[in-house]
Short mmCIF file of C-alpha atoms and ligand atoms in Angstrom, two decimals:
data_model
loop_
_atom_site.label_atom_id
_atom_site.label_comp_id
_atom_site.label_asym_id
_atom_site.label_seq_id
_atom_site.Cartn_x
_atom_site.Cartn_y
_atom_site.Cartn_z
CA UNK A 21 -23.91 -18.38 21.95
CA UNK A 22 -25.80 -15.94 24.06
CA UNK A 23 -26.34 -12.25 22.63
CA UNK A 24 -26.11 -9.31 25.36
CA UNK A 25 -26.94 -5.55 24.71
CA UNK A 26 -26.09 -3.99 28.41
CA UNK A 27 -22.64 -3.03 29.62
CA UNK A 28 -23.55 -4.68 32.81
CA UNK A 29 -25.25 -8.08 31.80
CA UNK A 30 -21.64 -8.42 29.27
CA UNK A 31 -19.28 -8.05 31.82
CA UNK A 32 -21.45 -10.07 34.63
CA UNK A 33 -21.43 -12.88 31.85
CA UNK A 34 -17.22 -12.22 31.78
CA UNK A 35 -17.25 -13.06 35.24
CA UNK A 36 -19.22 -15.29 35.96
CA UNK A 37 -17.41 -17.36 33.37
CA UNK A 38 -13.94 -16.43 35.07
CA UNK A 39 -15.37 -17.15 38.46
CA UNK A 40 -16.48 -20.95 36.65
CA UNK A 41 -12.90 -21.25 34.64
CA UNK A 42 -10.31 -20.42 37.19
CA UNK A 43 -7.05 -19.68 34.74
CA UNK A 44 -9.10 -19.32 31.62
CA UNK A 45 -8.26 -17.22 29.24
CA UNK A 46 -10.75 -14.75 27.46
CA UNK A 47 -10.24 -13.55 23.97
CA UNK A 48 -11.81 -10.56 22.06
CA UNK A 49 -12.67 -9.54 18.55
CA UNK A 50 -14.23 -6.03 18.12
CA UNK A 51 -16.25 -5.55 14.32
CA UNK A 52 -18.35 -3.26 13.43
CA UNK A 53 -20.84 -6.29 12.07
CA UNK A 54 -21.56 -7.06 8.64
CA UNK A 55 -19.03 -10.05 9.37
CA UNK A 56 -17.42 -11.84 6.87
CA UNK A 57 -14.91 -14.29 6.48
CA UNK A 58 -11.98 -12.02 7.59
CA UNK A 59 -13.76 -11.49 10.77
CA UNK A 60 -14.91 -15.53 11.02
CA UNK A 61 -11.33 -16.30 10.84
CA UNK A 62 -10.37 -13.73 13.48
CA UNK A 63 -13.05 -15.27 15.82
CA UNK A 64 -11.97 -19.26 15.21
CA UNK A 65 -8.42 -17.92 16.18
CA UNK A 66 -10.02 -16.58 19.13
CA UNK A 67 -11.51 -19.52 19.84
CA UNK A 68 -9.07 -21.51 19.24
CA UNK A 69 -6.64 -20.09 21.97
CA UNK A 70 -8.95 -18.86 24.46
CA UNK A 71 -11.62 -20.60 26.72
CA UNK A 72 -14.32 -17.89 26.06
CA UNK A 73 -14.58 -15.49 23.15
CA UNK A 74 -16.39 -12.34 23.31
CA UNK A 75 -17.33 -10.61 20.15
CA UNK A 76 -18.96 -7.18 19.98
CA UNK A 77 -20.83 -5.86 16.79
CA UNK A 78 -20.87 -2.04 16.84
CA UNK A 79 -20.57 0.43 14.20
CA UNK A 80 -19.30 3.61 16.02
CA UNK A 81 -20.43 6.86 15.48
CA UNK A 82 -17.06 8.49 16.43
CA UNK A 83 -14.62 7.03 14.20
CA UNK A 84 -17.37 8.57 10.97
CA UNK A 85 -16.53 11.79 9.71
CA UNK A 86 -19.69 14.16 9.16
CA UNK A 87 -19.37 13.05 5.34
CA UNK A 88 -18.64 9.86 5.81
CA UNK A 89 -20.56 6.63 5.53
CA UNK A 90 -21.89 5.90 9.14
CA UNK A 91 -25.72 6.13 8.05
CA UNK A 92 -25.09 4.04 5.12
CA UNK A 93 -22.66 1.43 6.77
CA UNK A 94 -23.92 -2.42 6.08
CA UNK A 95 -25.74 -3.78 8.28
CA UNK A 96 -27.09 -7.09 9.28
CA UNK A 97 -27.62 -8.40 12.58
CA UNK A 98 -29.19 -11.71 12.05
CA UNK A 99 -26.41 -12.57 9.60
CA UNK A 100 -23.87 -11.54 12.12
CA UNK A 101 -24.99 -13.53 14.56
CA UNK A 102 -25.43 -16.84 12.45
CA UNK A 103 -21.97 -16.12 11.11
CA UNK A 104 -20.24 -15.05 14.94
CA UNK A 105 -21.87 -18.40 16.28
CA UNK A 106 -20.17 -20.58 13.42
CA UNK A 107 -17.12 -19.57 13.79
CA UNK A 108 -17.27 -20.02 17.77
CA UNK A 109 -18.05 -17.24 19.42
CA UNK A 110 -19.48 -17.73 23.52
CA UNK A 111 -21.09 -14.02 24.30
CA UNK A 112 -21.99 -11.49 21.53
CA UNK A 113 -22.01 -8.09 22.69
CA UNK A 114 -24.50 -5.94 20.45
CA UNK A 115 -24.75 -2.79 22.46
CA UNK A 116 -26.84 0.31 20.52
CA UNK A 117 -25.67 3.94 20.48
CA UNK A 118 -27.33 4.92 23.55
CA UNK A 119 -25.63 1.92 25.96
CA UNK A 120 -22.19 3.18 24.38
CA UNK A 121 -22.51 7.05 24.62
CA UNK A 122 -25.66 7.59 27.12
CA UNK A 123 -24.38 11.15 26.55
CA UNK A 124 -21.79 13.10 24.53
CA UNK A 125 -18.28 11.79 25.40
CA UNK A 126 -16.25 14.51 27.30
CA UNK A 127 -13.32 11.89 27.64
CA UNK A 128 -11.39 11.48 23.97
CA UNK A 129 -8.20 8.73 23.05
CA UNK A 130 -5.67 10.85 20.95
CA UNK A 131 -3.20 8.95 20.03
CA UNK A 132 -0.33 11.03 18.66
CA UNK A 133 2.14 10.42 16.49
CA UNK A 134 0.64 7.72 14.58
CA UNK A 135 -2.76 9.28 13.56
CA UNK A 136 -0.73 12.10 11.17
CA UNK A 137 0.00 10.27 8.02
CA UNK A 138 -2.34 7.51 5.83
CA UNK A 139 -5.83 7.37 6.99
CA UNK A 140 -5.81 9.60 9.76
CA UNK A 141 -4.84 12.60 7.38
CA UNK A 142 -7.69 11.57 4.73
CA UNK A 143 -10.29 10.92 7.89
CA UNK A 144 -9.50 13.42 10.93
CA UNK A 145 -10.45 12.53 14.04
CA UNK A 146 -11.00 8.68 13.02
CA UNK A 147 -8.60 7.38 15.45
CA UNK A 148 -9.51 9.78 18.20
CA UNK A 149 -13.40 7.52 17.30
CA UNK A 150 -11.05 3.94 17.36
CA UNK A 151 -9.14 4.65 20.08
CA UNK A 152 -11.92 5.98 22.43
CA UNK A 153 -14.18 3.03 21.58
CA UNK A 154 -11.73 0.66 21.49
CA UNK A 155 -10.75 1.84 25.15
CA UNK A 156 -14.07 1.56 26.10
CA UNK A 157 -14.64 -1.67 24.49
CA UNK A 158 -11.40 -2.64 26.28
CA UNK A 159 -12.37 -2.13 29.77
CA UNK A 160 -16.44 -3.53 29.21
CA UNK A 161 -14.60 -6.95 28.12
CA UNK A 162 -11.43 -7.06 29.55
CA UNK A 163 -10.06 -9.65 28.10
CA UNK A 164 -6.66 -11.30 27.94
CA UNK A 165 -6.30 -11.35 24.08
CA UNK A 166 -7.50 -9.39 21.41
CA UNK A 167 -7.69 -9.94 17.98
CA UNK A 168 -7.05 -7.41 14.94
CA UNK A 169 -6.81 -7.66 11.19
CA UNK A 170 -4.10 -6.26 9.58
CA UNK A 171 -6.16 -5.26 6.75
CA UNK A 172 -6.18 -2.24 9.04
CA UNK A 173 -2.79 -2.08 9.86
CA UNK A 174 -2.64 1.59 10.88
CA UNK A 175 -5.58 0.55 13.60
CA UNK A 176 -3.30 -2.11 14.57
CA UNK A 177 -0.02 -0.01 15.36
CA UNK A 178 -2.71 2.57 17.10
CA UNK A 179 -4.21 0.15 19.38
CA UNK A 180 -0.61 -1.63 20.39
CA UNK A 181 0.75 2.16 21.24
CA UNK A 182 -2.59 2.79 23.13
CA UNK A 183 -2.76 -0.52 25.06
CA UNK A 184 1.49 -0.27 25.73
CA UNK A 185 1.49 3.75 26.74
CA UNK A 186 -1.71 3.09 29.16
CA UNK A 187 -0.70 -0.10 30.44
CA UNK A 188 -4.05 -1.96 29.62
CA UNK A 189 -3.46 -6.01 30.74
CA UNK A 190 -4.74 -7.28 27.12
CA UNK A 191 -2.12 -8.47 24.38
CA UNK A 192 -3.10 -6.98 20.83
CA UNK A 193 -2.90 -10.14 18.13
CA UNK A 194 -2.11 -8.92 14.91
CA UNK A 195 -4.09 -10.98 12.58
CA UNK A 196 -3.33 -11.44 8.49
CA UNK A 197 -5.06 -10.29 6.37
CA UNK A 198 -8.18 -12.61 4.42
CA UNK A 199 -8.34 -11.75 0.86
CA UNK A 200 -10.85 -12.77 -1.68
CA UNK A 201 -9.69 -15.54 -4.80
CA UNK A 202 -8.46 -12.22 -7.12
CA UNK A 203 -6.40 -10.83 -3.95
CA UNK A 204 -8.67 -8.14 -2.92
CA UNK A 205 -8.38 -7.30 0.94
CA UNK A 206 -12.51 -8.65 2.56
CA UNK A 207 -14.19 -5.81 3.69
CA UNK A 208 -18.14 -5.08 4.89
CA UNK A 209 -17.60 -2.26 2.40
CA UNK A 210 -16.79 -4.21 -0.46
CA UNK A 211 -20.63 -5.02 -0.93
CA UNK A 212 -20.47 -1.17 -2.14
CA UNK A 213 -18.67 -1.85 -5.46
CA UNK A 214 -20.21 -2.22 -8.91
CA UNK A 215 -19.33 -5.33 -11.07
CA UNK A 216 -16.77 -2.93 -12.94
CA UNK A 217 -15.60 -1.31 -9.99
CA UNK A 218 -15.35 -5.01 -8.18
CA UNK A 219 -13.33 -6.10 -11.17
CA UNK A 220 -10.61 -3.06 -11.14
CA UNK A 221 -11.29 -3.27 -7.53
CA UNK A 222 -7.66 -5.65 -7.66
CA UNK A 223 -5.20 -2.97 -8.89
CA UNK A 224 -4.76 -2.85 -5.01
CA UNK A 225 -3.39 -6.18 -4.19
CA UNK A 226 -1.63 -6.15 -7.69
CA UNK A 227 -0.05 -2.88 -6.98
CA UNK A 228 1.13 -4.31 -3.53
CA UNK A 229 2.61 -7.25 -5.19
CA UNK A 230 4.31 -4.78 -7.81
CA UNK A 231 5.66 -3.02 -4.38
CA UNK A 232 6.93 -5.89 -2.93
CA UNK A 233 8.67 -7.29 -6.07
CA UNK A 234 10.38 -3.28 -7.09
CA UNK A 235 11.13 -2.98 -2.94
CA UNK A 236 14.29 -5.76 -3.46
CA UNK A 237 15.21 -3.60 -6.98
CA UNK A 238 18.82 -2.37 -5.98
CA UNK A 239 18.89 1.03 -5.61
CA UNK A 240 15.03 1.05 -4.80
CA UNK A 241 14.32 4.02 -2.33
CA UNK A 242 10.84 4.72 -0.53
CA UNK A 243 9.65 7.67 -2.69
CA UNK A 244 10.31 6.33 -5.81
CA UNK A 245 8.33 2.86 -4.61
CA UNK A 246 5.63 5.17 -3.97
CA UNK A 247 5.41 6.71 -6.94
CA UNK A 248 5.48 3.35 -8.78
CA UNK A 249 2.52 2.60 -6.29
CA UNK A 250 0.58 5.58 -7.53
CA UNK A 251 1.44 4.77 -11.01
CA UNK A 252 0.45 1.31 -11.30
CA UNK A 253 -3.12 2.54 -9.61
CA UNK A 254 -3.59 5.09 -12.53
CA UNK A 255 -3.60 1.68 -14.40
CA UNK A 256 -7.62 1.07 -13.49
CA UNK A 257 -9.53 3.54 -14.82
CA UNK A 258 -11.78 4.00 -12.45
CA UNK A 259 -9.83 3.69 -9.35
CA UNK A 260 -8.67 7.26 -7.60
CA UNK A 261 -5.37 7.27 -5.56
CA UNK A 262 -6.58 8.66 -2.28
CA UNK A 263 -2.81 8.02 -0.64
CA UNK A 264 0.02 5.60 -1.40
CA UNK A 265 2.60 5.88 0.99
CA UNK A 266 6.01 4.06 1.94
CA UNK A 267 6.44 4.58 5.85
CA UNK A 268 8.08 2.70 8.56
CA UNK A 269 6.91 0.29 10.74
CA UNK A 270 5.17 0.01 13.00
CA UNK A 271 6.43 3.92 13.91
CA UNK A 272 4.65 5.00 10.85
CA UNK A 273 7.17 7.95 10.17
CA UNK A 274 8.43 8.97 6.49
CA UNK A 275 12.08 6.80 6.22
CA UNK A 276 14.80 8.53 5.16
CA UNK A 277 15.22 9.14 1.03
CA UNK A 278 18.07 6.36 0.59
CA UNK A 279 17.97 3.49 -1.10
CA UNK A 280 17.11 0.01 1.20
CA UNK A 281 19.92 -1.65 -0.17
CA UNK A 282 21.43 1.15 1.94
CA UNK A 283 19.12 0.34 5.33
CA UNK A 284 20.04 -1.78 8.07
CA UNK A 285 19.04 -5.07 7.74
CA UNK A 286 15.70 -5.76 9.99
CA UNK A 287 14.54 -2.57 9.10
CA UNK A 288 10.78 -2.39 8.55
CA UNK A 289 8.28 -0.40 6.20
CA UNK A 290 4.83 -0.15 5.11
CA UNK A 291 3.54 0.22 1.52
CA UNK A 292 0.00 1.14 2.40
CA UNK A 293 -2.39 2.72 0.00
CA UNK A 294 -6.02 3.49 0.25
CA UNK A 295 -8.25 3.67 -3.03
CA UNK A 296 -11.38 5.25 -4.08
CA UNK A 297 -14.09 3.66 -6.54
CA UNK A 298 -16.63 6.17 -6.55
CA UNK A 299 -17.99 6.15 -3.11
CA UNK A 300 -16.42 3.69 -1.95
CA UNK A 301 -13.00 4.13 -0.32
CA UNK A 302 -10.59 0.93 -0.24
CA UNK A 303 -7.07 0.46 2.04
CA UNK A 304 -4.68 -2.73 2.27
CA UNK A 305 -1.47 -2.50 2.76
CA UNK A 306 2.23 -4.83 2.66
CA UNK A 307 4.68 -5.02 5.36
CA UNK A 308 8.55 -5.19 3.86
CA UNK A 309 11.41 -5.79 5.66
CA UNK A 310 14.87 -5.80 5.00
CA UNK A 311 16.71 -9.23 5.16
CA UNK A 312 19.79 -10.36 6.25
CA UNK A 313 21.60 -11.48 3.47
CA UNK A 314 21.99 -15.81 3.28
CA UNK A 315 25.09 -16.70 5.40
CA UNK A 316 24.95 -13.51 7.76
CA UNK A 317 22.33 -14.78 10.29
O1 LIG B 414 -11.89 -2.32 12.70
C1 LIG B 414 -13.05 -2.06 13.07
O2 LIG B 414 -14.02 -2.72 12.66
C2 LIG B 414 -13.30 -0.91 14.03
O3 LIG B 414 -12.42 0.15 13.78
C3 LIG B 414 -13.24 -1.32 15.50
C4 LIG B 414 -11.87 -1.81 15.91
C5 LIG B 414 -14.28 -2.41 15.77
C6 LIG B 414 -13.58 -0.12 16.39
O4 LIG B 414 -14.85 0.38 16.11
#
């Protein structure tokens, strides 16, 4: 594995290998470091289906609100490397503020639309940050997959609307999500959580299990399965509903008040909530979808 800081010596490395590996495919992963498993399994998929795999470690200013946790976001370079090389990565890109944003960005990505509801109304201007790096990131690499955790899902449907309404020639892999033995979602920012905190820390994988069981209740609509989402949170005492939200997917928009009995079949929703212990600020999510009943395919 060779680690790169310049723009230039990453994407002379890109093609040189392309040059070497005529038809080769490259694949992607973009982390802000502090890897753990969730990312190592993103990267072995990578690996697995490409001939080179490019993963970049940078925490992005942008995407941090001004009372957010950018100063304080883990960080741990040697570990990312050791882990980024196990898992199979080729070329690690570890560029540092100044090789990303040499100056103030005039040029912002605003995706609309999908930005309004669930994290981008508790963080504004977060995906404007994910978007615009992500862009960048996009066109330093450009590679022919890319790999996402759905941990993130909002980033997910972001990034697919970006890379479909500006044409980009990269396909966006949706990746599931790696949870710990309890259920809890990995995250760098679990490291954040006291023992107590760690322990309620599961309300939100229980509370998306709830959802998923009380989604196939007849008569079940999305505002009441978000308010049973909110409720069961109240359940850990130290846990603080930041949002819990039913919406559709992947457009993200608040469904109609009707029960999903009522719904087309193949309709699809989110149950998405984020969480906050203390400081520290936790999201998963489900996806649902309506079947078709047995005998109807
Ligand atoms: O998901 C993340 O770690 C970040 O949002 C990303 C995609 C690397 C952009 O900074």
């Amino acid at each position: 594995m060779r680690t790169i800081e310049s723009i230039a010596e990453l994407r002379a490395a890109v093609a040189d290998w392309r040059r070497a590996h005529p038809g080769g495919t490259v694949g992607f992963v973009p982390t802000m470091g502090y890897l753990h498993e969730g990312h190592a399994s993103l990267i072995r998929r990578s690996a697995a289906e490409n001939g080179l795999t490019v993963v970049s470690v940078f925490v992005n200013p942008l995407q941090f609100g001004p009372n957010e946790d950018f100063d304080r976001y883990p960080r741990d370079p040697g570990r990312d490397r050791r882990v980024a090389e196990a898992a199979g990565c080729d070329l690690l890109f570890m560029p540092s503020v100044d090789e990303m944003y040499p100056r103030p960005t005039a040029t912002r990505v605003v995706i609309s639309g999908l930005t309004e509801r669930l994290c981008g109304a508790s963080r504004p201007g977060h995906f404007d940050g994910v978007g615009t790096v992500v862009a960048k990131l996009l066109h330093i690499v450009m590679p022919d997959h890319a790999y996402f955790g759905m941990k993130d899902a909002q980033q997910v449907a972001v990034i697919e609307r970006m890379v479909e309404d500006l044409n980009f020639p990269v396909r966006i892999v949706p990746c599931e999500t790696v949870r710990e033995p309890d259920g809890l979602a990995m995250s760098s920012r679990n490291v954040y959580l006291n023992a107590e905190e760690r322990r309620q820390a599961v309300i939100l994988y229980e509370t998306l299990q709830l959802a998923e069981e009380k989604f196939l209740e007849p008569g079940m609509t999305p505002g009441k399965l978000a308010e049973a989402m909110r409720e069961s949170i109240r359940r850990a005492p130290l846990a603080v509903t930041d949002y819990a939200e039913v919406l559709t997917w992947p457009d993200l928009r608040l469904p109609e008040e009707r029960p999903f009995d009522a719904m087309p079949p193949g309709s699809r929703f989110i149950a998405a909530l984020a969480v906050r212990f203390g400081r520290t600020r936790l999201i998963d999510n489900r996806l649902l979808e309506i079947r078709t009943p047995a005998g109807k395919e």
